[in-house]
Amino acid sequence: MPDRSGNSGPGLGRLDVAAEDAILTAARARADELGCLALSPECGAALRVLAAAMRARAVVEVGTGTGVSGLWVLRGMRPDGILTSIDAEAELQSAARLAFREAGIPASRARLINGRALDVLPRLADGYYDMVLISDAPVAEYPDYLVESLRLLRPGGAVAFGGVLLGGRVADSKVRDPITVLLRELLRTIRDHPRLTPAILPVDDGLLVAVLSQ
């Protein structure tokens, strides 16, 4: 329980609730070696909680990386849940497979698809998925991922976009470069969508989560 100063009690510090084990630490080290940006432990913990709260059994991830985000999400999913992760970089997916094997995750629970996400997503089933995670993808393609997510998600499912604050640029009205403007427009589209209930979580560079209404 927090004390009167607002600090967490023993064992419940900010870093403790997002602590990473040796398997996640090794996957993060491989990301550094391969020049891949991995999400923070705090962002991973938030995604794990989301997957657990939804009792997710089917999740799509755009951007496999070295398996850091996938490990966090799989640890929140149901024991029979399946992660479908898409990445164009075969070397990164090989590193992710190693991380999943080290974690004892059966190959049947992690379906890794090598290819461009916007070519792969249209082949996935409509209304089947509990969550779509855009963890490592070009911001310029975010609007296209939103369109695909609305098709893929079941009612009550959620889409999550990472890095939506662009280091504070989105909130600065003086910044008008094309990518920042595109992301502002996307945020407005999500905010005004009649079937989406969104929130921006203050982890990493802003994690946008939006739930599709029943």
PDB file of C-alpha atoms in Angstrom:
ATOM      1  CA  MET A   1       0.000   0.000   0.000  1.00  0.00           C
ATOM      2  CA  PRO A   2       1.250   3.545  -0.687  1.00  0.00           C
ATOM      3  CA  ASP A   3       2.352   5.457   2.391  1.00  0.00           C
ATOM      4  CA  ARG A   4       1.166   9.016   3.109  1.00  0.00           C
ATOM      5  CA  SER A   5       3.962  10.441   0.984  1.00  0.00           C
ATOM      6  CA  GLY A   6       2.584   8.585  -2.039  1.00  0.00           C
ATOM      7  CA  ASN A   7       5.554   6.227  -2.243  1.00  0.00           C
ATOM      8  CA  SER A   8       4.996   2.521  -2.783  1.00  0.00           C
ATOM      9  CA  GLY A   9       5.537   0.118   0.070  1.00  0.00           C
ATOM     10  CA  PRO A  10       8.180  -2.629   0.181  1.00  0.00           C
ATOM     11  CA  GLY A  11       8.326  -4.762  -2.944  1.00  0.00           C
ATOM     12  CA  LEU A  12       5.872  -2.649  -4.947  1.00  0.00           C
ATOM     13  CA  GLY A  13       8.115  -0.001  -6.456  1.00  0.00           C
ATOM     14  CA  ARG A  14       7.614   1.156 -10.044  1.00  0.00           C
ATOM     15  CA  LEU A  15      10.434  -0.991 -11.333  1.00  0.00           C
ATOM     16  CA  ASP A  16       9.386  -4.087  -9.369  1.00  0.00           C
ATOM     17  CA  VAL A  17       5.987  -4.427 -11.037  1.00  0.00           C
ATOM     18  CA  ALA A  18       7.686  -4.250 -14.445  1.00  0.00           C
ATOM     19  CA  ALA A  19      10.729  -6.354 -13.542  1.00  0.00           C
ATOM     20  CA  GLU A  20      12.143  -8.472 -16.358  1.00  0.00           C
ATOM     21  CA  ASP A  21      13.569 -11.958 -15.915  1.00  0.00           C
ATOM     22  CA  ALA A  22      16.704 -13.315 -17.577  1.00  0.00           C
ATOM     23  CA  ILE A  23      14.798 -14.358 -20.718  1.00  0.00           C
ATOM     24  CA  LEU A  24      13.385 -10.891 -21.336  1.00  0.00           C
ATOM     25  CA  THR A  25      16.737  -9.312 -20.485  1.00  0.00           C
ATOM     26  CA  ALA A  26      18.448 -11.511 -23.085  1.00  0.00           C
ATOM     27  CA  ALA A  27      15.803 -10.667 -25.711  1.00  0.00           C
ATOM     28  CA  ARG A  28      16.299  -6.960 -24.986  1.00  0.00           C
ATOM     29  CA  ALA A  29      20.080  -7.353 -25.350  1.00  0.00           C
ATOM     30  CA  ARG A  30      19.573  -8.997 -28.760  1.00  0.00           C
ATOM     31  CA  ALA A  31      17.405  -6.045 -29.780  1.00  0.00           C
ATOM     32  CA  ASP A  32      20.263  -3.687 -28.918  1.00  0.00           C
ATOM     33  CA  GLU A  33      22.710  -5.819 -30.896  1.00  0.00           C
ATOM     34  CA  LEU A  34      20.457  -5.888 -33.959  1.00  0.00           C
ATOM     35  CA  GLY A  35      19.536  -2.198 -33.815  1.00  0.00           C
ATOM     36  CA  CYS A  36      15.902  -2.903 -32.957  1.00  0.00           C
ATOM     37  CA  LEU A  37      13.948  -0.620 -30.631  1.00  0.00           C
ATOM     38  CA  ALA A  38      12.259  -2.679 -27.892  1.00  0.00           C
ATOM     39  CA  LEU A  39       9.396  -1.355 -25.800  1.00  0.00           C
ATOM     40  CA  SER A  40      10.095  -0.486 -22.178  1.00  0.00           C
ATOM     41  CA  PRO A  41       9.359  -2.847 -19.280  1.00  0.00           C
ATOM     42  CA  GLU A  42       6.615  -0.457 -18.117  1.00  0.00           C
ATOM     43  CA  CYS A  43       4.941  -0.595 -21.532  1.00  0.00           C
ATOM     44  CA  GLY A  44       5.299  -4.367 -21.579  1.00  0.00           C
ATOM     45  CA  ALA A  45       3.671  -4.637 -18.161  1.00  0.00           C
ATOM     46  CA  ALA A  46       0.763  -2.474 -19.359  1.00  0.00           C
ATOM     47  CA  LEU A  47       0.219  -4.724 -22.372  1.00  0.00           C
ATOM     48  CA  ARG A  48       0.415  -7.845 -20.198  1.00  0.00           C
ATOM     49  CA  VAL A  49      -2.292  -6.419 -17.931  1.00  0.00           C
ATOM     50  CA  LEU A  50      -4.465  -5.561 -20.931  1.00  0.00           C
ATOM     51  CA  ALA A  51      -4.121  -9.065 -22.360  1.00  0.00           C
ATOM     52  CA  ALA A  52      -4.880 -10.602 -18.966  1.00  0.00           C
ATOM     53  CA  ALA A  53      -7.921  -8.380 -18.351  1.00  0.00           C
ATOM     54  CA  MET A  54      -9.354  -9.403 -21.722  1.00  0.00           C
ATOM     55  CA  ARG A  55      -8.406 -13.075 -21.229  1.00  0.00           C
ATOM     56  CA  ALA A  56      -7.006 -12.742 -24.739  1.00  0.00           C
ATOM     57  CA  ARG A  57      -6.790 -15.885 -26.823  1.00  0.00           C
ATOM     58  CA  ALA A  58      -5.897 -14.302 -30.194  1.00  0.00           C
ATOM     59  CA  VAL A  59      -3.575 -11.311 -30.608  1.00  0.00           C
ATOM     60  CA  VAL A  60      -2.010  -9.781 -33.714  1.00  0.00           C
ATOM     61  CA  GLU A  61       1.267  -7.919 -33.385  1.00  0.00           C
ATOM     62  CA  VAL A  62       2.780  -5.700 -36.071  1.00  0.00           C
ATOM     63  CA  GLY A  63       6.513  -5.652 -35.431  1.00  0.00           C
ATOM     64  CA  THR A  64       7.949  -8.841 -33.930  1.00  0.00           C
ATOM     65  CA  GLY A  65      11.320  -7.375 -33.057  1.00  0.00           C
ATOM     66  CA  THR A  66      13.355  -9.821 -30.969  1.00  0.00           C
ATOM     67  CA  GLY A  67      10.318 -11.017 -29.043  1.00  0.00           C
ATOM     68  CA  VAL A  68      10.293  -8.561 -26.123  1.00  0.00           C
ATOM     69  CA  SER A  69       6.743  -7.319 -26.714  1.00  0.00           C
ATOM     70  CA  GLY A  70       5.561 -10.809 -27.646  1.00  0.00           C
ATOM     71  CA  LEU A  71       6.860 -12.283 -24.392  1.00  0.00           C
ATOM     72  CA  TRP A  72       5.063  -9.656 -22.315  1.00  0.00           C
ATOM     73  CA  VAL A  73       1.790 -10.152 -24.196  1.00  0.00           C
ATOM     74  CA  LEU A  74       1.946 -13.954 -24.162  1.00  0.00           C
ATOM     75  CA  ARG A  75       2.435 -13.904 -20.401  1.00  0.00           C
ATOM     76  CA  GLY A  76      -0.872 -12.075 -20.055  1.00  0.00           C
ATOM     77  CA  MET A  77      -2.834 -14.186 -22.531  1.00  0.00           C
ATOM     78  CA  ARG A  78      -4.778 -17.339 -21.761  1.00  0.00           C
ATOM     79  CA  PRO A  79      -2.674 -20.533 -21.620  1.00  0.00           C
ATOM     80  CA  ASP A  80      -4.166 -21.585 -24.950  1.00  0.00           C
ATOM     81  CA  GLY A  81      -3.802 -18.127 -26.517  1.00  0.00           C
ATOM     82  CA  ILE A  82      -2.029 -17.644 -29.834  1.00  0.00           C
ATOM     83  CA  LEU A  83       0.077 -14.618 -30.820  1.00  0.00           C
ATOM     84  CA  THR A  84       0.317 -13.859 -34.534  1.00  0.00           C
ATOM     85  CA  SER A  85       3.341 -11.610 -35.051  1.00  0.00           C
ATOM     86  CA  ILE A  86       4.302  -9.999 -38.364  1.00  0.00           C
ATOM     87  CA  ASP A  87       7.706  -8.598 -39.319  1.00  0.00           C
ATOM     88  CA  ALA A  88       9.562  -8.087 -42.580  1.00  0.00           C
ATOM     89  CA  GLU A  89      12.959  -8.785 -40.960  1.00  0.00           C
ATOM     90  CA  ALA A  90      13.698 -12.519 -40.891  1.00  0.00           C
ATOM     91  CA  GLU A  91      16.741 -12.020 -38.635  1.00  0.00           C
ATOM     92  CA  LEU A  92      14.609 -10.370 -35.972  1.00  0.00           C
ATOM     93  CA  GLN A  93      12.037 -13.141 -36.095  1.00  0.00           C
ATOM     94  CA  SER A  94      14.786 -15.734 -35.665  1.00  0.00           C
ATOM     95  CA  ALA A  95      15.825 -13.908 -32.498  1.00  0.00           C
ATOM     96  CA  ALA A  96      12.195 -13.857 -31.333  1.00  0.00           C
ATOM     97  CA  ARG A  97      11.845 -17.605 -31.902  1.00  0.00           C
ATOM     98  CA  LEU A  98      14.904 -18.143 -29.720  1.00  0.00           C
ATOM     99  CA  ALA A  99      13.384 -16.000 -26.962  1.00  0.00           C
ATOM    100  CA  PHE A 100      10.103 -17.906 -27.114  1.00  0.00           C
ATOM    101  CA  ARG A 101      11.925 -21.260 -26.963  1.00  0.00           C
ATOM    102  CA  GLU A 102      13.930 -20.068 -23.963  1.00  0.00           C
ATOM    103  CA  ALA A 103      10.661 -19.088 -22.281  1.00  0.00           C
ATOM    104  CA  GLY A 104       9.187 -22.541 -22.904  1.00  0.00           C
ATOM    105  CA  ILE A 105       6.454 -21.192 -25.191  1.00  0.00           C
ATOM    106  CA  PRO A 106       5.249 -23.896 -27.633  1.00  0.00           C
ATOM    107  CA  ALA A 107       5.718 -23.036 -31.299  1.00  0.00           C
ATOM    108  CA  SER A 108       1.966 -23.484 -31.728  1.00  0.00           C
ATOM    109  CA  ARG A 109       1.342 -20.429 -29.508  1.00  0.00           C
ATOM    110  CA  ALA A 110       3.558 -18.024 -31.482  1.00  0.00           C
ATOM    111  CA  ARG A 111       2.755 -17.804 -35.172  1.00  0.00           C
ATOM    112  CA  LEU A 112       5.481 -15.669 -36.762  1.00  0.00           C
ATOM    113  CA  ILE A 113       4.787 -14.426 -40.277  1.00  0.00           C
ATOM    114  CA  ASN A 114       7.604 -12.909 -42.311  1.00  0.00           C
ATOM    115  CA  GLY A 115       6.341 -10.163 -44.596  1.00  0.00           C
ATOM    116  CA  ARG A 116       5.046  -6.632 -44.914  1.00  0.00           C
ATOM    117  CA  ALA A 117       2.208  -6.139 -42.434  1.00  0.00           C
ATOM    118  CA  LEU A 118      -0.082  -4.345 -44.880  1.00  0.00           C
ATOM    119  CA  ASP A 119       0.201  -7.357 -47.204  1.00  0.00           C
ATOM    120  CA  VAL A 120      -0.385  -9.907 -44.426  1.00  0.00           C
ATOM    121  CA  LEU A 121      -3.162  -8.288 -42.364  1.00  0.00           C
ATOM    122  CA  PRO A 122      -5.815  -8.448 -45.136  1.00  0.00           C
ATOM    123  CA  ARG A 123      -5.416 -12.253 -45.135  1.00  0.00           C
ATOM    124  CA  LEU A 124      -6.354 -12.597 -41.453  1.00  0.00           C
ATOM    125  CA  ALA A 125      -9.879 -13.439 -40.295  1.00  0.00           C
ATOM    126  CA  ASP A 126     -12.489 -10.734 -39.708  1.00  0.00           C
ATOM    127  CA  GLY A 127     -13.743 -10.153 -36.157  1.00  0.00           C
ATOM    128  CA  TYR A 128     -11.590 -12.878 -34.640  1.00  0.00           C
ATOM    129  CA  TYR A 129      -8.896 -11.109 -32.606  1.00  0.00           C
ATOM    130  CA  ASP A 130      -8.944  -9.808 -29.050  1.00  0.00           C
ATOM    131  CA  MET A 131      -6.127  -7.325 -29.544  1.00  0.00           C
ATOM    132  CA  VAL A 132      -4.074  -5.762 -32.316  1.00  0.00           C
ATOM    133  CA  LEU A 133      -0.737  -4.343 -31.198  1.00  0.00           C
ATOM    134  CA  ILE A 134       1.219  -1.933 -33.373  1.00  0.00           C
ATOM    135  CA  SER A 135       4.538  -2.090 -31.554  1.00  0.00           C
ATOM    136  CA  ASP A 136       7.221  -1.350 -34.144  1.00  0.00           C
ATOM    137  CA  ALA A 137       5.939   0.014 -37.429  1.00  0.00           C
ATOM    138  CA  PRO A 138       6.216   3.174 -39.578  1.00  0.00           C
ATOM    139  CA  VAL A 139       3.990   5.911 -38.160  1.00  0.00           C
ATOM    140  CA  ALA A 140       3.012   6.840 -41.722  1.00  0.00           C
ATOM    141  CA  GLU A 141       1.179   3.491 -41.939  1.00  0.00           C
ATOM    142  CA  TYR A 142      -0.761   3.900 -38.663  1.00  0.00           C
ATOM    143  CA  PRO A 143      -3.999   5.006 -40.393  1.00  0.00           C
ATOM    144  CA  ASP A 144      -3.918   1.857 -42.537  1.00  0.00           C
ATOM    145  CA  TYR A 145      -3.362  -0.275 -39.445  1.00  0.00           C
ATOM    146  CA  LEU A 146      -6.381   1.325 -37.800  1.00  0.00           C
ATOM    147  CA  VAL A 147      -8.565   0.353 -40.755  1.00  0.00           C
ATOM    148  CA  GLU A 148      -7.311  -3.221 -40.621  1.00  0.00           C
ATOM    149  CA  SER A 149      -7.680  -3.368 -36.829  1.00  0.00           C
ATOM    150  CA  LEU A 150     -11.347  -2.360 -36.951  1.00  0.00           C
ATOM    151  CA  ARG A 151     -11.954  -5.277 -39.292  1.00  0.00           C
ATOM    152  CA  LEU A 152      -9.888  -7.791 -37.344  1.00  0.00           C
ATOM    153  CA  LEU A 153     -11.132  -7.060 -33.820  1.00  0.00           C
ATOM    154  CA  ARG A 154     -14.059  -8.763 -32.148  1.00  0.00           C
ATOM    155  CA  PRO A 155     -16.504  -6.489 -30.279  1.00  0.00           C
ATOM    156  CA  GLY A 156     -14.827  -5.684 -26.974  1.00  0.00           C
ATOM    157  CA  GLY A 157     -11.354  -6.096 -28.490  1.00  0.00           C
ATOM    158  CA  ALA A 158      -8.647  -3.433 -28.337  1.00  0.00           C
ATOM    159  CA  VAL A 159      -6.080  -1.858 -30.617  1.00  0.00           C
ATOM    160  CA  ALA A 160      -2.845  -0.463 -29.151  1.00  0.00           C
ATOM    161  CA  PHE A 161      -0.473   1.955 -30.870  1.00  0.00           C
ATOM    162  CA  GLY A 162       2.960   2.718 -29.467  1.00  0.00           C
ATOM    163  CA  GLY A 163       4.854   6.016 -29.690  1.00  0.00           C
ATOM    164  CA  VAL A 164       1.847   8.259 -30.286  1.00  0.00           C
ATOM    165  CA  LEU A 165       3.306  11.363 -28.599  1.00  0.00           C
ATOM    166  CA  LEU A 166       6.388  11.593 -30.853  1.00  0.00           C
ATOM    167  CA  GLY A 167       8.562  12.979 -28.083  1.00  0.00           C
ATOM    168  CA  GLY A 168       6.077  15.738 -27.318  1.00  0.00           C
ATOM    169  CA  ARG A 169       5.707  16.911 -30.918  1.00  0.00           C
ATOM    170  CA  VAL A 170       2.050  15.888 -31.174  1.00  0.00           C
ATOM    171  CA  ALA A 171       1.084  18.177 -28.286  1.00  0.00           C
ATOM    172  CA  ASP A 172       3.053  21.131 -29.687  1.00  0.00           C
ATOM    173  CA  SER A 173       0.751  22.986 -32.081  1.00  0.00           C
ATOM    174  CA  LYS A 174       3.746  24.758 -33.631  1.00  0.00           C
ATOM    175  CA  VAL A 175       5.092  21.476 -35.016  1.00  0.00           C
ATOM    176  CA  ARG A 176       3.560  20.900 -38.439  1.00  0.00           C
ATOM    177  CA  ASP A 177       5.711  18.281 -40.181  1.00  0.00           C
ATOM    178  CA  PRO A 178       3.739  15.671 -42.182  1.00  0.00           C
ATOM    179  CA  ILE A 179       4.183  12.756 -39.746  1.00  0.00           C
ATOM    180  CA  THR A 180       3.153  14.814 -36.714  1.00  0.00           C
ATOM    181  CA  VAL A 181       0.100  16.167 -38.539  1.00  0.00           C
ATOM    182  CA  LEU A 182      -0.839  12.648 -39.675  1.00  0.00           C
ATOM    183  CA  LEU A 183      -0.640  11.331 -36.131  1.00  0.00           C
ATOM    184  CA  ARG A 184      -2.733  14.216 -34.759  1.00  0.00           C
ATOM    185  CA  GLU A 185      -5.380  13.445 -37.359  1.00  0.00           C
ATOM    186  CA  LEU A 186      -5.289   9.755 -36.436  1.00  0.00           C
ATOM    187  CA  LEU A 187      -5.765  10.574 -32.757  1.00  0.00           C
ATOM    188  CA  ARG A 188      -8.740  12.770 -33.615  1.00  0.00           C
ATOM    189  CA  THR A 189     -10.206  10.009 -35.789  1.00  0.00           C
ATOM    190  CA  ILE A 190      -9.920   7.519 -32.949  1.00  0.00           C
ATOM    191  CA  ARG A 191     -11.273  10.013 -30.387  1.00  0.00           C
ATOM    192  CA  ASP A 192     -14.330  10.757 -32.547  1.00  0.00           C
ATOM    193  CA  HIS A 193     -15.003   7.203 -33.729  1.00  0.00           C
ATOM    194  CA  PRO A 194     -18.465   6.118 -32.506  1.00  0.00           C
ATOM    195  CA  ARG A 195     -17.322   2.597 -31.595  1.00  0.00           C
ATOM    196  CA  LEU A 196     -13.930   3.309 -30.017  1.00  0.00           C
ATOM    197  CA  THR A 197     -13.208   4.200 -26.387  1.00  0.00           C
ATOM    198  CA  PRO A 198      -9.592   5.428 -26.248  1.00  0.00           C
ATOM    199  CA  ALA A 199      -6.990   6.427 -23.676  1.00  0.00           C
ATOM    200  CA  ILE A 200      -3.302   7.352 -23.917  1.00  0.00           C
ATOM    201  CA  LEU A 201      -1.244   5.639 -21.231  1.00  0.00           C
ATOM    202  CA  PRO A 202       1.872   7.542 -20.067  1.00  0.00           C
ATOM    203  CA  VAL A 203       4.391   4.777 -20.793  1.00  0.00           C
ATOM    204  CA  ASP A 204       7.252   4.912 -23.291  1.00  0.00           C
ATOM    205  CA  ASP A 205       6.402   7.691 -25.750  1.00  0.00           C
ATOM    206  CA  GLY A 206       2.666   7.301 -25.232  1.00  0.00           C
ATOM    207  CA  LEU A 207       0.681   4.060 -25.623  1.00  0.00           C
ATOM    208  CA  LEU A 208      -2.736   4.618 -27.181  1.00  0.00           C
ATOM    209  CA  VAL A 209      -5.299   1.919 -26.334  1.00  0.00           C
ATOM    210  CA  ALA A 210      -8.775   1.966 -27.871  1.00  0.00           C
ATOM    211  CA  VAL A 211     -11.519  -0.578 -27.150  1.00  0.00           C
ATOM    212  CA  LEU A 212     -14.071  -1.478 -29.824  1.00  0.00           C
ATOM    213  CA  SER A 213     -17.596  -1.325 -28.435  1.00  0.00           C
ATOM    214  CA  GLN A 214     -19.909  -4.326 -28.366  1.00  0.00           C
TER     215      GLN A 214
END
